[in-house]
Amino acid sequence: MTYAAMLGMTVLQSTPQRTHLTLAVSGAGLNMHGTAHGGLLFSLADEAFAVISNLQAQAVAVETHLSFFRAAQEGDVLHAVATPERVARTLATYRVELRRGSPETGDLLALFLGTVSRREREANTAEPSGA
Amino acid sequence: MTYAAMLGMTVLQSTPQRTHLTLAVSGAGLNMHGTAHGGLLFSLADEAFAVISNLQAQAVAVETHLSFFRAAQEGDVLHAVATPERVARTLATYRVELRRGSPETGDLLALFLGTVSRREREANTAEPSGA
Amino acid sequence: MTYAAMLGMTVLQSTPQRTHLTLAVSGAGLNMHGTAHGGLLFSLADEAFAVISNLQAQAVAVETHLSFFRAAQEGDVLHAVATPERVARTLATYRVELRRGSPETGDLLALFLGTVSRREREANTAEPSGA
Amino acid sequence: MTYAAMLGMTVLQSTPQRTHLTLAVSGAGLNMHGTAHGGLLFSLADEAFAVISNLQAQAVAVETHLSFFRAAQEGDVLHAVATPERVARTLATYRVELRRGSPETGDLLALFLGTVSRREREANTAEPSGA
């Protein structure tokens, strides 16, 4: 079982233009505060980033930036929607919005920006590389 | 059980000048690649950041930056060492180095920088807030 | 003369929802390469960030992130368009897109993200604080 | 005249392990506040980053992160000291500290982190590429 599966992530859409993952915050995802751990929010965004960046290339994360806006609570259903900011031959940057309740209109909990180093894949080697 | 405990993190030192956490990469921490998930590395760094930033204040994460340098493998023992870059009254920034094997001399896997919004705590309200 | 004026920036629009600045790259804005210096691109984005973040508050920059996508050349007309990502009482985060030629459809040269610490202004103290 | 020269930067040391630039804040470097513009601080740090990253390779900036800690005033002498965080074959990350008065012990005004995409240079093509 991968880390993403262990944390309960589900991929709802994965296209090069939009990748959408969801996760329900369980009691095992909380910090000392009783709110969702920053690492859980990052992990969901990072997985959306890994999925979208590996659809058409072999991608390795170079750097990520995450701004935290609101805390999430146990039971919240989180949505991570990744979209490309710019995709070039050897580097690509993606934006991931983390929202609660609804992927488009829910409260924006955090904003993720990530850059990968990438190598375009031969038509016949489709298996992706990891976050 | 908190998220940090679920992932197997152990706090080895927690002082305002240096906080040290460790984690062994298990099979449940891997990505599609079979290497440690970026979210696992972030989670360990973020927890070290949460612990150090909450020792003398109530701190809430504002933003974090993570640069990835090397992949970690199953079985690797990871060390996160957090130190202050600058601590002011309402904001503080910390650096966290993620290394493999040894906290000071092991391979540098990733470099984390994080900023919190903080409120100094009354002498008698010692319980920390979360990452 | 301010730094922004010295570099030749012009504010074309400044509303809390969208601030637009422009600058023509002169021979004095180049690096050793003969392309626009990263500092010039940052300065334009940072000024757009300063203008928009100070329209309704006294704002002080906390941190900024800049991703570079394409180089600009002497003679290029640069456009920086700043929009809010999230504005809260004491913190706000803005996005600035730097484009060449056209503010909306020109080549995206760089993407800027910045966070300010802010204090809402009394109705009658309208003068802004700086980047 | 390059942008760095126009702003009055001087390179005091440039080695792959440590590059040191200085700049005195003039009246032309100020923001609406009368303090040094964020773009001026960034420009000095970015030039130190450009110099150190191009000593042994042809480097192009990928992304930068800047945290602002203290404002600088007209007349302040700023020092930017760049050091490598990690240099690999195709990517490298550098740290730049911006201090006032003294390069090692002066007030820390800002902390810069930058990553370049790099190509090692043939022994005989020594001319650097730009920030």
XYZ file of C-alpha atoms in Angstrom:
524
model
C 0.000 0.000 0.000
C 1.382 3.365 -0.952
C 1.542 6.392 1.332
C -1.284 8.033 -0.645
C -3.499 4.985 -0.137
C -2.617 4.766 3.554
C -3.752 8.364 4.023
C -7.005 7.589 2.190
C -6.509 9.666 -0.934
C -8.697 9.022 -3.982
C -7.931 10.246 -7.490
C -11.160 11.585 -9.031
C -9.653 13.010 -12.236
C -6.201 12.936 -13.795
C -5.669 14.837 -17.021
C -2.701 17.050 -17.978
C -4.973 20.100 -17.638
C -6.640 19.211 -14.329
C -6.042 16.569 -11.691
C -8.407 16.230 -8.749
C -7.796 14.217 -5.563
C -9.886 13.972 -2.425
C -9.314 12.884 1.170
C -11.499 12.830 4.293
C -9.678 14.032 7.421
C -9.698 11.190 9.962
C -8.663 11.135 13.589
C -5.250 9.849 12.485
C -4.570 13.025 10.491
C -4.632 15.495 13.352
C -1.943 17.562 15.061
C -1.521 18.409 18.760
C -4.254 20.997 18.201
C -6.886 18.602 16.967
C -6.859 20.140 13.502
C -5.519 18.551 10.306
C -1.712 18.343 10.335
C 0.077 20.590 7.861
C 1.787 17.450 6.602
C -1.549 15.913 5.692
C -2.563 18.986 3.659
C 0.848 19.032 1.977
C 0.712 15.303 1.259
C -2.608 15.605 -0.557
C -1.412 18.590 -2.611
C 1.930 16.903 -3.310
C 0.212 13.752 -4.551
C -1.990 15.790 -6.916
C 1.222 17.481 -8.096
C 2.924 14.100 -8.580
C 0.017 12.667 -10.536
C -0.411 15.593 -12.919
C 3.313 16.124 -13.471
C 3.889 12.462 -14.349
C 1.083 12.043 -16.886
C 3.240 13.045 -19.842
C 6.763 12.868 -18.446
C 9.003 11.338 -15.862
C 8.983 14.069 -13.254
C 10.987 14.621 -10.070
C 9.975 17.351 -7.603
C 12.514 20.179 -7.345
C 10.798 22.523 -4.939
C 7.403 23.305 -3.469
C 5.838 26.300 -1.763
C 2.753 26.041 0.458
C 0.745 28.894 1.962
C -1.651 27.987 4.778
C -4.911 29.953 4.951
C -7.362 28.010 7.129
C -7.262 24.948 9.416
C -9.161 21.770 8.493
C -11.100 19.705 11.031
C -11.688 15.999 11.535
C -14.430 14.904 9.131
C -13.709 17.619 6.575
C -13.561 16.351 3.000
C -10.543 17.940 1.337
C -10.179 18.478 -2.406
C -6.875 19.107 -4.171
C -7.116 20.424 -7.725
C -3.839 20.648 -9.646
C -3.458 22.700 -12.830
C -0.373 23.591 -14.905
C 1.151 27.057 -14.537
C 3.757 26.391 -17.199
C 5.083 23.193 -18.759
C 8.390 23.334 -20.615
C 10.650 20.569 -21.914
C 12.807 20.035 -18.815
C 10.912 21.943 -16.114
C 7.247 22.382 -15.241
C 5.371 24.300 -12.542
C 1.934 23.413 -11.209
C -0.579 25.077 -8.906
C -2.659 23.071 -6.448
C -5.646 24.527 -4.587
C -6.742 22.775 -1.414
C -10.393 23.359 -0.596
C -12.912 21.996 1.900
C -16.277 20.621 0.854
C -16.236 21.563 -2.807
C -13.264 21.422 -5.211
C -14.145 24.735 -6.872
C -16.166 26.791 -4.409
C -15.205 25.427 -0.991
C -13.095 27.436 1.482
C -9.537 27.747 0.212
C -7.464 26.092 2.960
C -4.041 26.236 1.342
C -2.303 27.114 -1.900
C 0.529 24.937 -3.226
C 3.012 25.721 -5.990
C 5.481 23.095 -7.155
C 8.177 22.730 -9.778
C 9.427 19.465 -11.265
C 12.422 18.505 -13.338
C 11.016 16.373 -16.166
C 11.984 14.097 -19.040
C 9.362 13.467 -21.689
C 8.443 9.814 -21.909
C 8.648 7.555 -24.966
C 5.160 6.754 -26.259
C 5.426 3.198 -24.938
C 6.843 3.711 -21.426
C 3.694 4.877 -19.703
C 4.412 4.026 -16.058
C 4.774 7.159 -13.978
C 7.501 8.151 -11.542
C 6.778 9.324 -8.013
C 6.332 12.495 -6.028
C -2.969 8.939 18.075
C -1.689 12.010 16.288
C -0.558 12.111 12.663
C 3.070 12.426 13.811
C 2.742 9.300 15.947
C 0.981 7.396 13.165
C 3.904 8.123 10.845
C 6.352 6.932 13.497
C 8.061 10.215 14.362
C 10.106 10.492 17.544
C 11.181 13.776 19.128
C 14.815 13.430 20.255
C 15.387 17.032 21.300
C 13.158 20.094 21.598
C 14.755 23.375 22.606
C 14.122 26.846 21.142
C 17.596 26.697 19.549
C 17.448 23.170 18.125
C 14.687 20.607 17.716
C 15.502 17.128 16.412
C 12.987 14.533 15.196
C 13.590 11.173 13.598
C 11.582 8.714 11.528
C 12.371 5.390 9.834
C 10.920 5.080 6.322
C 8.540 2.107 6.267
C 6.782 0.427 3.384
C 3.735 2.580 4.116
C 5.679 5.794 3.406
C 6.472 5.117 -0.237
C 5.262 6.664 -3.491
C 4.519 4.974 -6.833
C 8.289 4.928 -7.354
C 9.118 2.949 -4.261
C 10.933 5.897 -2.705
C 9.798 7.964 0.281
C 6.817 10.175 -0.598
C 7.475 13.906 -0.667
C 4.616 14.232 1.775
C 6.418 12.041 4.278
C 9.564 14.182 4.090
C 7.476 17.340 4.392
C 5.498 15.914 7.323
C 8.634 15.189 9.310
C 10.095 18.644 8.610
C 6.749 20.322 9.324
C 6.427 18.543 12.671
C 9.941 19.679 13.688
C 8.884 23.194 12.640
C 5.652 22.914 14.691
C 7.478 21.685 17.779
C 10.207 24.347 17.776
C 7.867 27.214 16.878
C 5.452 26.364 19.682
C 7.942 26.046 22.516
C 7.722 29.712 23.491
C 4.618 30.902 21.682
C 1.320 29.886 20.175
C 2.319 29.531 16.550
C 0.332 29.003 13.354
C 2.110 28.154 10.090
C 1.858 30.882 7.446
C 3.940 29.436 4.644
C 6.599 26.818 3.986
C 9.143 26.216 1.244
C 10.720 22.817 0.601
C 13.557 22.014 -1.781
C 14.068 18.341 -2.646
C 17.661 17.188 -3.180
C 17.751 13.370 -2.909
C 15.231 10.536 -2.661
C 14.960 8.438 0.520
C 14.512 4.671 0.467
C 12.558 2.198 2.599
C 14.572 1.542 5.742
C 16.341 4.900 5.722
C 16.392 6.628 9.095
C 15.528 10.284 8.520
C 16.553 13.141 10.812
C 14.912 16.567 10.854
C 16.819 19.296 12.676
C 15.002 22.613 13.092
C 16.792 25.839 14.016
C 15.568 29.445 14.151
C 16.437 31.799 11.288
C 14.784 34.747 12.962
C 12.240 35.015 15.796
C 10.334 38.280 16.216
C 7.290 39.137 18.324
C 4.542 38.252 15.825
C 6.431 36.301 13.147
C 9.209 33.723 13.180
C 11.073 31.798 10.496
C 12.763 28.433 10.974
C 15.064 26.243 8.891
C 14.764 22.463 8.914
C 17.396 20.162 7.404
C 16.333 16.649 6.481
C 19.212 14.188 6.459
C 19.617 10.433 6.146
C 21.562 8.380 8.666
C 23.070 11.177 10.719
C 21.383 14.443 11.804
C 24.500 16.548 11.166
C 26.622 14.743 8.588
C 24.170 12.505 6.703
C 23.183 13.184 3.089
C 21.028 16.310 2.878
C 17.745 15.041 1.378
C 15.703 18.214 1.584
C 15.779 21.744 2.945
C 12.670 23.263 4.559
C 12.004 26.894 5.427
C 8.861 27.871 7.292
C 7.294 31.010 8.740
C 4.757 31.152 11.558
C 2.464 33.821 12.897
C 2.962 33.729 16.679
C 1.614 35.043 19.984
C 3.888 34.809 22.978
C 2.410 32.649 25.696
C 1.713 33.697 29.291
C 4.164 31.976 31.647
C 1.466 29.598 32.850
C -0.232 28.503 29.614
C 2.364 26.066 28.380
C 0.332 23.789 26.114
C 1.433 24.137 22.513
C -0.604 24.732 19.405
C -0.283 22.606 16.289
C 1.496 22.562 12.949
C 12.303 59.874 -7.050
C 11.320 56.461 -5.797
C 12.942 53.214 -6.890
C 9.821 52.338 -8.904
C 9.999 55.651 -10.777
C 13.739 55.277 -11.370
C 13.130 51.894 -13.009
C 10.411 53.422 -15.182
C 7.358 51.679 -13.764
C 3.883 53.024 -14.517
C 0.739 52.087 -12.579
C -2.074 51.518 -15.083
C -4.694 50.238 -12.640
C -4.843 49.901 -8.862
C -7.928 48.324 -7.347
C -8.103 45.771 -4.509
C -9.135 43.128 -7.061
C -6.572 43.892 -9.778
C -3.478 46.072 -9.948
C -1.597 46.483 -13.234
C 1.882 47.967 -13.656
C 4.026 48.215 -16.763
C 7.709 48.762 -17.521
C 9.782 48.839 -20.704
C 13.098 46.986 -20.400
C 15.906 49.473 -21.070
C 19.615 48.941 -21.510
C 20.054 49.736 -17.820
C 17.922 46.751 -16.783
C 20.116 44.013 -18.233
C 22.306 41.343 -16.674
C 25.704 40.029 -17.829
C 23.743 38.020 -20.414
C 22.077 40.942 -22.054
C 18.636 39.827 -20.858
C 16.482 41.512 -18.237
C 17.926 41.066 -14.738
C 15.934 38.849 -12.384
C 15.955 41.766 -9.998
C 14.155 43.946 -12.504
C 11.408 41.355 -12.990
C 11.112 40.918 -9.233
C 11.045 44.684 -8.657
C 8.117 45.150 -11.020
C 6.163 42.269 -9.469
C 7.029 43.423 -5.956
C 5.813 46.955 -6.689
C 2.493 45.607 -8.012
C 2.292 43.534 -4.804
C 3.068 46.613 -2.678
C 0.461 48.730 -4.420
C -2.387 46.209 -4.212
C -1.607 45.127 -0.639
C -1.576 48.714 0.640
C -4.838 49.885 -0.904
C -6.925 48.873 2.108
C -4.344 48.290 4.821
C -0.888 49.118 6.007
C 1.016 46.145 4.683
C 4.561 44.895 5.198
C 5.977 42.111 3.027
C 6.664 38.876 4.919
C 7.840 36.596 2.136
C 7.788 36.250 -1.620
C 8.263 33.388 -4.054
C 9.210 33.919 -7.705
C 9.362 31.287 -10.445
C 11.214 32.264 -13.624
C 9.848 30.873 -16.907
C 11.274 32.944 -19.770
C 13.925 35.660 -20.212
C 12.936 39.212 -21.230
C 14.897 41.266 -23.754
C 15.786 44.936 -24.069
C 12.774 46.744 -25.519
C 10.230 44.262 -24.165
C 7.235 45.890 -22.515
C 6.529 44.008 -19.287
C 3.158 43.849 -17.554
C 2.628 42.856 -13.923
C -0.926 42.029 -12.918
C -1.520 41.470 -9.197
C -4.645 39.765 -7.836
C -5.565 38.611 -4.324
C -5.265 34.902 -3.480
C -6.614 35.418 0.013
C -7.009 38.506 2.199
C -7.535 38.023 5.931
C -7.398 40.495 8.811
C -3.692 40.287 9.644
C -2.247 38.429 6.642
C -2.867 38.528 2.912
C -1.418 36.656 -0.065
C -1.313 37.972 -3.632
C -0.399 36.500 -7.022
C 1.423 38.538 -9.640
C 1.786 37.405 -13.257
C 4.582 38.946 -15.298
C 3.888 38.899 -19.018
C 5.497 40.369 -22.124
C 3.554 42.443 -24.655
C 0.045 41.924 -23.301
C -1.045 41.819 -19.629
C -3.457 38.929 -20.167
C -2.298 36.975 -23.191
C 1.424 37.755 -23.489
C 4.095 35.151 -22.765
C 4.195 34.370 -19.041
C 7.759 35.323 -18.021
C 7.493 34.764 -14.283
C 5.014 33.987 -11.532
C 5.220 35.792 -8.195
C 3.465 34.919 -4.927
C 3.761 37.194 -1.921
C 2.403 37.401 1.612
C 2.061 40.549 3.707
C 1.444 41.214 7.352
C -1.307 43.872 7.410
C -3.183 46.266 9.668
C -6.446 47.642 8.360
C -6.340 51.401 7.988
C -8.681 53.900 9.648
C -10.946 55.478 7.028
C -9.033 58.742 7.240
C -5.402 57.570 7.087
C -5.185 56.787 3.428
C -1.497 57.061 2.694
C 0.010 53.702 1.831
C 3.030 51.985 3.290
C 5.798 50.534 1.132
C 6.903 47.290 -0.387
C 26.136 49.579 -17.817
C 24.464 46.556 -16.299
C 21.566 46.693 -13.874
C 23.894 45.636 -11.037
C 26.261 48.502 -11.813
C 23.389 50.983 -12.111
C 22.231 50.033 -8.628
C 25.763 50.469 -7.295
C 26.613 46.870 -6.453
C 30.226 45.874 -5.842
C 31.499 42.292 -5.844
C 33.929 41.882 -2.917
C 34.464 38.124 -3.221
C 33.396 35.493 -5.718
C 34.320 31.889 -5.029
C 32.150 28.776 -5.431
C 31.990 28.503 -1.629
C 31.252 32.149 -0.809
C 30.314 35.180 -2.863
C 30.005 38.597 -1.217
C 28.427 41.712 -2.738
C 27.777 45.085 -1.191
C 25.560 48.074 -1.950
C 24.884 51.374 -0.205
C 21.181 52.327 -0.123
C 20.774 55.655 -1.925
C 17.772 57.931 -2.228
C 16.971 56.258 -5.539
C 16.475 52.877 -3.865
C 13.550 53.812 -1.640
C 9.866 52.877 -1.656
C 6.843 55.059 -0.862
C 7.749 54.511 2.783
C 11.211 55.957 2.589
C 12.791 52.578 3.315
C 14.751 50.396 0.870
C 12.465 48.853 -1.761
C 12.003 45.098 -1.551
C 13.129 44.996 -5.159
C 16.464 46.535 -4.228
C 17.078 43.915 -1.530
C 16.046 41.162 -3.925
C 18.232 42.554 -6.703
C 21.339 42.489 -4.515
C 20.631 38.944 -3.310
C 19.772 37.795 -6.840
C 23.023 39.206 -8.217
C 25.043 37.379 -5.533
C 23.080 34.235 -6.506
C 23.824 34.838 -10.208
C 27.522 35.362 -9.605
C 28.068 32.293 -7.414
C 25.887 29.989 -9.542
C 27.728 30.927 -12.753
C 31.287 30.467 -11.526
C 31.454 26.809 -12.526
C 28.453 26.397 -14.806
C 26.046 28.129 -17.115
C 23.160 28.715 -14.739
C 19.614 29.939 -15.253
C 17.424 30.841 -12.277
C 14.440 28.524 -11.793
C 12.893 29.907 -8.631
C 13.707 32.077 -5.653
C 12.242 32.549 -2.194
C 12.805 35.680 -0.109
C 11.809 36.255 3.507
C 11.847 39.859 4.739
C 12.864 40.436 8.348
C 13.813 44.111 8.762
C 13.609 47.293 6.690
C 16.780 49.014 5.451
C 17.216 52.805 5.476
C 18.880 55.291 3.144
C 22.603 55.244 3.841
C 22.660 51.657 5.087
C 25.460 49.557 3.634
C 23.992 46.197 2.652
C 25.957 42.977 2.368
C 24.811 39.886 0.477
C 26.708 36.676 1.190
C 25.838 33.698 -1.020
C 26.789 30.123 -0.115
C 25.839 26.787 -1.703
C 23.152 24.671 -0.065
C 23.567 21.878 -2.583
C 25.172 21.728 -6.032
C 24.281 18.810 -8.301
C 24.937 18.244 -11.999
C 21.817 19.892 -13.450
C 20.390 21.775 -10.454
C 21.892 23.807 -7.621
C 20.450 25.685 -4.649
C 22.095 28.633 -2.911
C 21.393 30.625 0.252
C 21.963 34.359 0.397
C 21.946 36.330 3.658
C 21.326 40.061 3.442
C 22.786 41.970 6.365
C 23.300 45.620 7.275
C 26.667 47.009 8.323
C 28.616 43.770 8.575
C 28.424 40.743 6.250
C 28.597 38.224 9.097
C 27.347 39.918 12.246
C 25.111 42.748 11.010
C 21.328 42.675 11.418
C 19.796 40.007 9.180
C 17.448 41.990 6.903
C 16.334 39.217 4.603
C 16.993 35.586 3.726
C 17.064 34.454 0.086
C 16.995 30.913 -1.275
C 17.385 30.277 -4.985
C 17.596 27.310 -7.332
C 19.223 27.284 -10.767
C 19.140 24.915 -13.683
C 22.799 24.478 -14.706
C 25.072 23.047 -17.369
C 28.703 22.544 -16.449
C 31.004 24.609 -18.627
C 33.818 23.317 -20.825
C 37.197 24.301 -19.336
C 37.669 26.905 -22.065
C 34.293 28.664 -22.133
C 34.628 30.724 -18.996
C 32.212 33.584 -19.621
C 29.272 33.445 -17.254
C 25.581 33.577 -18.001
C 23.261 35.965 -16.223
C 20.833 36.115 -13.337
